[in-house]
Coordinates of C-alpha atoms and ligand atoms in Angstrom, one line a residue:
X3 CA 35.6 -12.8 -74.5
X4 CA 38.2 -11.0 -72.3
X5 CA 36.1 -7.9 -72.0
X6 CA 35.1 -6.5 -68.7
X7 CA 31.5 -6.1 -67.7
X8 CA 30.7 -3.1 -65.4
X9 CA 27.8 -3.1 -62.9
X10 CA 26.7 -0.3 -60.6
X11 CA 25.0 -1.0 -57.3
X12 CA 23.1 2.1 -56.2
X13 CA 21.1 4.7 -58.2
X14 CA 20.8 7.7 -55.9
X15 CA 22.2 11.0 -57.1
X16 CA 25.8 9.9 -56.9
X17 CA 25.1 6.3 -58.1
X18 CA 23.4 7.7 -61.2
X19 CA 26.0 10.3 -61.9
X20 CA 28.9 7.7 -61.7
X21 CA 26.9 5.1 -63.7
X22 CA 26.5 7.8 -66.4
X23 CA 30.3 8.2 -66.7
X24 CA 31.0 4.5 -66.6
X25 CA 28.4 3.8 -69.3
X26 CA 29.8 6.6 -71.5
X27 CA 33.3 5.2 -71.1
X28 CA 32.1 1.6 -71.7
X29 CA 30.7 2.7 -75.0
X30 CA 33.9 4.7 -75.8
X31 CA 36.3 1.9 -75.0
X32 CA 34.3 -1.0 -76.5
X33 CA 37.5 -2.9 -77.1
X34 CA 37.9 -3.2 -73.3
X35 CA 34.3 -3.2 -71.9
X36 CA 30.9 -4.7 -72.7
X37 CA 28.8 -1.8 -73.8
X38 CA 25.8 -2.5 -71.6
X39 CA 26.2 -1.3 -68.0
X40 CA 23.6 -2.5 -65.5
X41 CA 22.6 -0.3 -62.6
X42 CA 20.7 -1.6 -59.5
X43 CA 17.6 0.4 -58.9
X44 CA 15.6 -0.3 -55.8
X45 CA 12.1 -0.6 -57.3
X46 CA 9.7 2.2 -56.5
X47 CA 6.4 3.4 -58.0
X48 CA 6.6 6.9 -59.5
X49 CA 3.2 8.2 -60.7
X50 CA 1.9 4.7 -60.9
X51 CA 4.9 3.4 -63.0
X52 CA 7.9 1.4 -62.0
X53 CA 11.1 3.5 -61.6
X54 CA 13.2 1.0 -63.5
X55 CA 10.8 1.2 -66.5
X56 CA 10.7 5.0 -66.4
X57 CA 14.5 5.2 -66.3
X58 CA 14.9 2.7 -69.2
X59 CA 12.3 4.4 -71.3
X60 CA 13.1 8.1 -70.7
X61 CA 16.9 7.7 -70.0
X62 CA 16.6 9.9 -67.0
X63 CA 16.4 9.3 -63.3
X64 CA 13.8 11.9 -62.4
X65 CA 13.7 10.7 -58.8
X66 CA 17.3 11.3 -57.9
X67 CA 19.0 13.2 -60.7
X68 CA 16.3 15.3 -62.4
X69 CA 16.7 16.4 -66.0
X70 CA 20.1 14.9 -66.7
X71 CA 20.1 12.7 -69.9
X72 CA 21.6 9.3 -69.4
X73 CA 23.2 7.1 -72.1
X74 CA 21.0 4.4 -73.6
X75 CA 23.5 1.7 -72.8
X76 CA 22.9 2.3 -69.0
X77 CA 20.2 -0.2 -68.0
X78 CA 18.2 0.0 -64.8
X79 CA 17.7 -3.4 -63.2
X80 CA 15.5 -4.1 -60.1
X81 CA 17.1 -7.4 -59.0
X82 CA 20.5 -7.4 -57.4
X83 CA 21.5 -10.8 -58.6
X84 CA 20.7 -9.9 -62.2
X85 CA 22.7 -6.7 -61.9
X86 CA 26.0 -8.4 -61.0
X87 CA 25.7 -11.6 -63.0
X88 CA 28.9 -11.9 -65.1
X89 CA 30.0 -8.5 -63.9
X90 CA 33.8 -8.3 -63.5
X91 CA 33.9 -4.7 -62.3
X92 CA 31.4 -3.8 -59.6
X93 CA 30.8 -0.2 -58.3
X94 CA 29.3 0.1 -54.8
X95 CA 27.5 3.4 -54.3
X96 CA 24.6 3.0 -52.0
X97 CA 24.1 5.3 -48.9
X98 CA 26.3 3.6 -46.3
X99 CA 23.5 2.5 -44.0
X100 CA 22.1 0.2 -46.8
X101 CA 25.3 -1.6 -47.6
X102 CA 24.9 -4.5 -45.1
X103 CA 21.6 -5.6 -46.6
X104 CA 23.0 -5.4 -50.1
X105 CA 26.0 -7.5 -49.1
X106 CA 23.8 -10.1 -47.4
X107 CA 21.5 -10.3 -50.5
X108 CA 24.6 -10.7 -52.8
X109 CA 26.0 -13.5 -50.5
X110 CA 22.7 -15.3 -50.3
X111 CA 22.3 -15.2 -54.1
X112 CA 25.9 -16.3 -54.6
X113 CA 25.8 -13.9 -57.5
X114 CA 29.3 -12.5 -57.5
X115 CA 31.7 -13.6 -60.3
X116 CA 34.7 -15.2 -58.6
X117 CA 37.2 -13.0 -60.6
X118 CA 35.3 -9.7 -59.9
X119 CA 36.9 -6.6 -58.6
X120 CA 35.1 -3.8 -56.8
X121 CA 35.3 -0.1 -56.1
X122 CA 33.5 1.7 -53.3
X123 CA 32.3 5.3 -53.7
X124 CA 30.5 5.1 -50.4
X125 CA 31.2 7.8 -47.7
X126 CA 31.1 6.4 -44.2
X127 CA 32.8 4.0 -41.7
X128 CA 31.8 0.8 -39.9
X129 CA 32.5 0.8 -36.2
X130 CA 32.1 -2.2 -33.9
X131 CA 33.5 -1.6 -30.4
X132 CA 37.1 -0.5 -30.8
X133 CA 37.3 -1.7 -34.4
X134 CA 36.9 0.7 -37.4
X135 CA 36.6 -0.4 -41.0
X136 CA 36.3 1.6 -44.3
X137 CA 33.6 0.3 -46.6
X138 CA 36.3 -0.8 -49.2
X139 CA 37.6 -3.2 -46.5
X140 CA 34.1 -4.3 -45.5
X141 CA 33.4 -5.2 -49.1
X142 CA 36.7 -7.1 -49.3
X143 CA 36.1 -8.9 -46.1
X144 CA 32.5 -9.9 -46.7
X145 CA 32.6 -10.7 -50.5
X146 CA 36.2 -11.8 -50.8
X147 CA 37.0 -9.6 -53.8
X148 CA 39.6 -6.8 -54.0
X149 CA 38.1 -3.4 -53.5
X150 CA 39.4 0.1 -54.4
X151 CA 38.0 3.4 -53.1
X152 CA 36.7 6.4 -55.2
X153 CA 36.3 9.7 -53.5
X154 CA 36.7 13.4 -54.4
X155 CA 35.2 16.8 -54.6
X156 CA 32.2 15.6 -56.4
X157 CA 28.8 17.1 -55.8
X158 CA 26.7 14.7 -57.9
X159 CA 24.6 17.1 -59.9
X160 CA 27.7 19.2 -60.9
X161 CA 29.4 16.1 -62.0
X162 CA 26.4 15.0 -64.0
X163 CA 26.2 18.4 -65.7
X164 CA 29.8 17.8 -66.8
X165 CA 31.3 20.7 -64.9
X166 CA 35.1 20.1 -64.6
X167 CA 36.3 18.3 -61.5
X168 CA 38.7 15.8 -60.2
X169 CA 38.4 12.6 -58.2
X170 CA 40.8 10.2 -56.4
X171 CA 40.8 6.4 -56.6
X172 CA 42.8 4.5 -54.0
X173 CA 43.8 1.2 -55.5
X174 CA 45.5 -1.9 -53.9
X175 CA 47.4 -2.8 -57.1
X176 CA 48.7 -1.1 -60.3
X177 CA 46.4 -3.3 -62.3
X178 CA 43.4 -2.0 -60.4
X179 CA 44.4 1.6 -61.1
X180 CA 44.6 1.0 -64.8
X181 CA 41.2 -0.6 -64.8
X182 CA 39.4 1.9 -62.7
X183 CA 41.0 4.8 -64.5
X184 CA 39.6 3.5 -67.8
X185 CA 36.2 3.1 -66.2
X186 CA 35.9 6.6 -64.8
X187 CA 38.4 9.1 -66.3
X188 CA 36.7 11.6 -68.6
X189 CA 37.5 15.1 -69.9
X190 CA 35.4 16.7 -67.2
X191 CA 36.0 14.1 -64.5
X192 CA 39.8 13.7 -64.1
X193 CA 40.9 10.6 -62.2
X194 CA 44.1 10.4 -60.2
X195 CA 45.0 7.0 -58.7
X196 CA 46.9 6.6 -55.5
X197 CA 47.9 3.5 -53.4
X198 CA 46.3 4.8 -50.2
X199 CA 42.9 3.0 -50.2
X200 CA 42.2 3.8 -46.5
X201 CA 43.1 7.5 -46.8
X202 CA 40.8 8.0 -49.8
X203 CA 37.9 6.2 -48.0
X204 CA 38.5 8.1 -44.7
X205 CA 38.8 11.5 -46.5
X206 CA 35.3 11.0 -47.9
X207 CA 33.8 9.8 -44.6
X208 CA 35.4 12.3 -42.2
X209 CA 34.8 15.4 -44.2
X210 CA 31.1 14.9 -43.8
X211 CA 31.5 15.4 -40.0
X212 CA 33.4 18.7 -40.7
X213 CA 30.7 19.7 -43.2
X214 CA 28.2 19.5 -40.3
X215 CA 30.4 21.9 -38.4
X216 CA 30.5 24.2 -41.5
X217 CA 26.7 24.1 -41.6
X218 CA 26.5 25.0 -37.9
X219 CA 28.7 28.0 -38.7
X220 CA 26.3 29.1 -41.4
X221 CA 23.3 28.6 -39.2
X222 CA 25.0 30.8 -36.5
X223 CA 25.5 33.4 -39.2
X224 CA 29.3 33.5 -38.6
X225 CA 31.5 34.5 -41.5
X226 CA 34.2 33.3 -43.8
X227 CA 37.0 33.5 -41.2
X228 CA 35.2 31.1 -38.9
X229 CA 34.4 28.7 -41.6
X230 CA 38.1 28.8 -42.7
X231 CA 39.1 28.0 -39.2
X232 CA 36.7 25.0 -39.1
X233 CA 38.1 23.7 -42.4
X234 CA 41.7 24.0 -41.1
X235 CA 41.0 22.3 -37.8
X236 CA 38.8 19.7 -39.6
X237 CA 41.5 18.9 -42.1
X238 CA 44.0 18.5 -39.3
X239 CA 41.7 16.1 -37.3
X240 CA 40.9 14.1 -40.5
X241 CA 44.6 13.7 -41.2
X242 CA 45.6 12.9 -37.6
X243 CA 42.8 10.4 -37.3
X244 CA 43.9 8.5 -40.3
X245 CA 47.6 8.5 -39.4
X246 CA 46.8 7.5 -35.8
X247 CA 44.5 4.6 -36.6
X248 CA 45.4 3.3 -40.1
X249 CA 48.7 1.8 -41.0
X250 CA 50.1 3.0 -44.3
X251 CA 47.8 6.0 -44.6
X252 CA 49.5 9.0 -46.3
X253 CA 49.4 12.6 -45.2
X254 CA 49.6 13.6 -48.9
X255 CA 46.2 12.0 -49.6
X256 CA 44.6 14.7 -47.4
X257 CA 46.9 17.7 -48.4
X258 CA 47.3 17.0 -52.2
X259 CA 44.4 14.9 -53.5
X260 CA 40.8 15.7 -54.4
X261 CA 39.7 13.1 -51.8
X262 CA 41.3 15.3 -49.1
X263 CA 41.3 19.0 -49.0
X264 CA 39.2 19.6 -52.2
X265 CA 36.3 17.4 -51.1
X266 CA 36.4 19.1 -47.7
X267 CA 36.0 22.5 -49.4
X268 CA 33.2 21.7 -51.8
X269 CA 31.2 19.8 -49.1
X270 CA 31.6 22.6 -46.6
X271 CA 30.2 25.1 -49.1
X272 CA 27.8 23.1 -51.3
X273 CA 26.9 19.8 -49.7
X274 CA 23.8 18.3 -48.2
X275 CA 25.4 17.8 -44.8
X276 CA 26.2 21.5 -44.7
X277 CA 22.7 22.5 -45.7
X278 CA 21.0 20.2 -43.2
X279 CA 23.3 21.4 -40.4
X280 CA 22.5 25.0 -41.1
X281 CA 18.8 24.2 -40.9
X282 CA 19.4 22.3 -37.7
X283 CA 20.6 25.5 -36.0
X284 CA 17.9 27.7 -37.6
X285 CA 14.9 25.4 -37.0
X286 CA 15.8 23.4 -33.9
X287 CA 14.3 20.3 -35.6
X288 CA 15.9 16.9 -35.4
X289 CA 18.2 15.7 -38.3
X290 CA 15.8 12.9 -39.2
X291 CA 13.1 15.5 -39.7
X292 CA 15.3 17.8 -41.7
X293 CA 16.5 15.0 -43.9
X294 CA 12.9 14.1 -44.7
X295 CA 11.9 17.7 -45.3
X296 CA 14.9 19.0 -47.3
X297 CA 16.5 16.0 -49.1
X298 CA 13.5 14.5 -51.0
X299 CA 14.6 10.9 -50.4
X300 CA 18.4 11.5 -50.5
X301 CA 20.4 10.4 -47.5
X302 CA 22.6 12.3 -45.0
X303 CA 25.8 10.5 -44.2
X304 CA 27.6 12.8 -41.8
X305 CA 25.4 12.4 -38.7
X306 CA 25.8 8.6 -38.5
X307 CA 29.6 9.0 -39.2
X308 CA 29.8 11.6 -36.3
X309 CA 28.2 9.0 -34.0
X310 CA 30.4 6.1 -35.2
X311 CA 33.6 8.2 -34.9
X312 CA 32.6 9.3 -31.4
X313 CA 32.0 5.7 -30.3
X314 CA 35.3 4.6 -31.7
X315 CA 37.3 7.4 -30.1
X316 CA 35.5 6.8 -26.8
X317 CA 36.5 3.1 -27.0
X318 CA 40.1 4.2 -27.4
X319 CA 40.0 6.9 -24.8
X320 CA 40.9 9.4 -27.5
X321 CA 37.9 11.7 -27.6
X322 CA 40.1 14.6 -26.3
X323 CA 42.4 14.4 -29.3
X324 CA 39.6 15.3 -31.7
X325 CA 37.7 18.3 -30.2
X326 CA 36.0 19.4 -33.4
X327 CA 34.6 15.9 -34.2
X328 CA 33.5 15.6 -30.5
X329 CA 31.6 18.9 -30.5
X330 CA 29.8 18.1 -33.7
X331 CA 28.7 14.9 -32.1
X332 CA 27.6 16.7 -28.9
X333 CA 25.7 19.3 -30.8
X334 CA 24.0 16.8 -33.2
X335 CA 23.1 14.2 -30.5
X336 CA 23.5 15.5 -27.0
X337 CA 21.8 18.9 -27.0
X338 CA 25.0 21.0 -26.7
X339 CA 24.2 24.5 -27.9
X340 CA 25.5 25.1 -31.5
X341 CA 27.3 28.3 -30.3
X342 CA 29.5 26.0 -28.2
X343 CA 31.1 24.7 -31.5
X344 CA 34.0 27.1 -31.3
X345 CA 34.1 28.0 -27.6
X346 CA 37.7 27.3 -26.5
X347 CA 38.4 25.3 -29.6
Ligands
LIG423 P1 21.2 9.4 -52.2 O1 21.5 10.2 -51.0 O2 20.7 10.1 -53.4 O3 20.1 8.3 -51.7 C1 19.1 7.7 -52.5 C2 19.4 6.3 -52.7 O4 19.1 5.5 -51.5 C3 18.5 5.7 -53.8 O5 19.2 4.9 -54.7 C4 17.5 4.9 -53.0 O6 17.0 3.8 -53.7 C5 18.4 4.3 -51.9 N1 17.6 3.8 -50.8 C6 16.7 4.5 -50.0 N2 16.2 3.6 -49.1 C7 16.9 2.4 -49.2 C8 16.9 1.2 -48.6 N3 16.1 1.0 -47.5 N4 17.7 0.2 -49.0 C9 18.5 0.4 -50.0 N5 18.6 1.6 -50.7 C10 17.8 2.6 -50.3 O7 22.4 8.5 -52.6 P2 23.8 9.0 -53.2 O8 23.9 10.4 -53.2 O9 24.0 8.2 -54.5 O10 24.9 8.5 -52.2 C11 25.5 7.2 -52.2 C12 26.9 7.4 -51.5 O11 27.7 8.2 -52.3 C13 26.8 8.0 -50.1 O12 27.7 7.3 -49.2 C14 27.3 9.4 -50.4 O13 28.0 10.0 -49.3 C15 28.3 9.2 -51.5 N6 28.5 10.5 -52.3 C16 27.4 11.2 -52.7 C17 27.6 12.4 -53.4 C18 26.5 13.3 -53.8 O14 26.8 14.5 -54.2 N7 25.2 12.9 -53.8 C19 28.9 12.7 -53.9 C20 29.9 11.8 -53.6 C21 29.7 10.7 -52.8
LIG424 P1 27.0 15.7 -49.1 O1 26.6 14.3 -48.9 O2 27.2 16.6 -47.9 O3 26.1 16.4 -50.2 O4 28.4 15.6 -49.8 C1 28.5 15.2 -51.1 C2 29.9 14.8 -51.4 O5 30.4 13.8 -50.9 C3 30.7 15.7 -52.4 O6 31.9 15.1 -52.7

């Protein structure tokens, strides 16, 4: 039939929340989509049982999204090749550090449908020397399928609890925007599509670096004025970075869309990067330690992004143009005292 089949690769907190919405919409628009939505779950034993079996039996992902009921047409599948077989719409939503392995496994299995289209909800960047790539373009390059980017002010648990919010999808064609809008738009999850795929991806990646700065501010027990200054400077560096290094990126993606200013705000107040950075200042422990201790298996994205962005700017001799990004890197990795975050900024 001409119906699309949706598959979701990733089942952490955001993976599960997005898969829930996609499965609800697949059931709602059964003229357009196959009802069953497969979700890749990296197998794990939970209390002596397989996580995939627990999810499929209880319709909850107690490991990463506790107590949120999932639709019965969302099916947890342990083998990647089985997840994407015959899928025409593939959602990539693993923590960014695991994407290379996933891509290699998919290539080795030759499992991707030749007419498939993808969307990346991954927040991060790939840097090699003086080259930087968003994960939407990494997926396009490595799997030879068109890839859109979904990003917005979307703390996973709040989305899963159906609290009203918005998201942005950057799409390379009008056809992609119609398809992905149908997959994700819902009454409490409003989707706006824009053409700026790079801007949407970069907004999601770079705000995690600013969120670390916001957490340092909280750890230093500084107030709302300081955090507002960090948000303003952060938004400016995010926008400047994108306009300097990515052709076709739009300022309006940062100033007007959920993937820009709105995601920056929610992450700097309620995100995991903020929380762990506050703890970094208060405890003096390493980020690896704090991630293990506070996140219960979930993954921090901002620290690796701060490192990648630093390496990229260094390769271009442009570290001085981005003082906030640079200080976050120096504090997180080079022992600069957190109080130096704002000195002379
Ligand atoms: P998460 O932080 O909950 O991480 C847990 C996931 O990582 C699980 O699916 C686990 O199986 C997987 N994992 C752990 N070790 C692995 C390994 N070695 N190989 C492969 N997978 C492994 O994940 P998430 O919150 O769904 O984040 C995915 C992406 O979505 C990130 O880039 C994140 O920035 C982005 N995002 C997250 C949120 C949020 O609120 N959680 C919101 C928007 C975007
Ligand atoms: P954290 O990874 O800092 O929790 O941010 C989540 C997010 O991207 C919200 O949109």
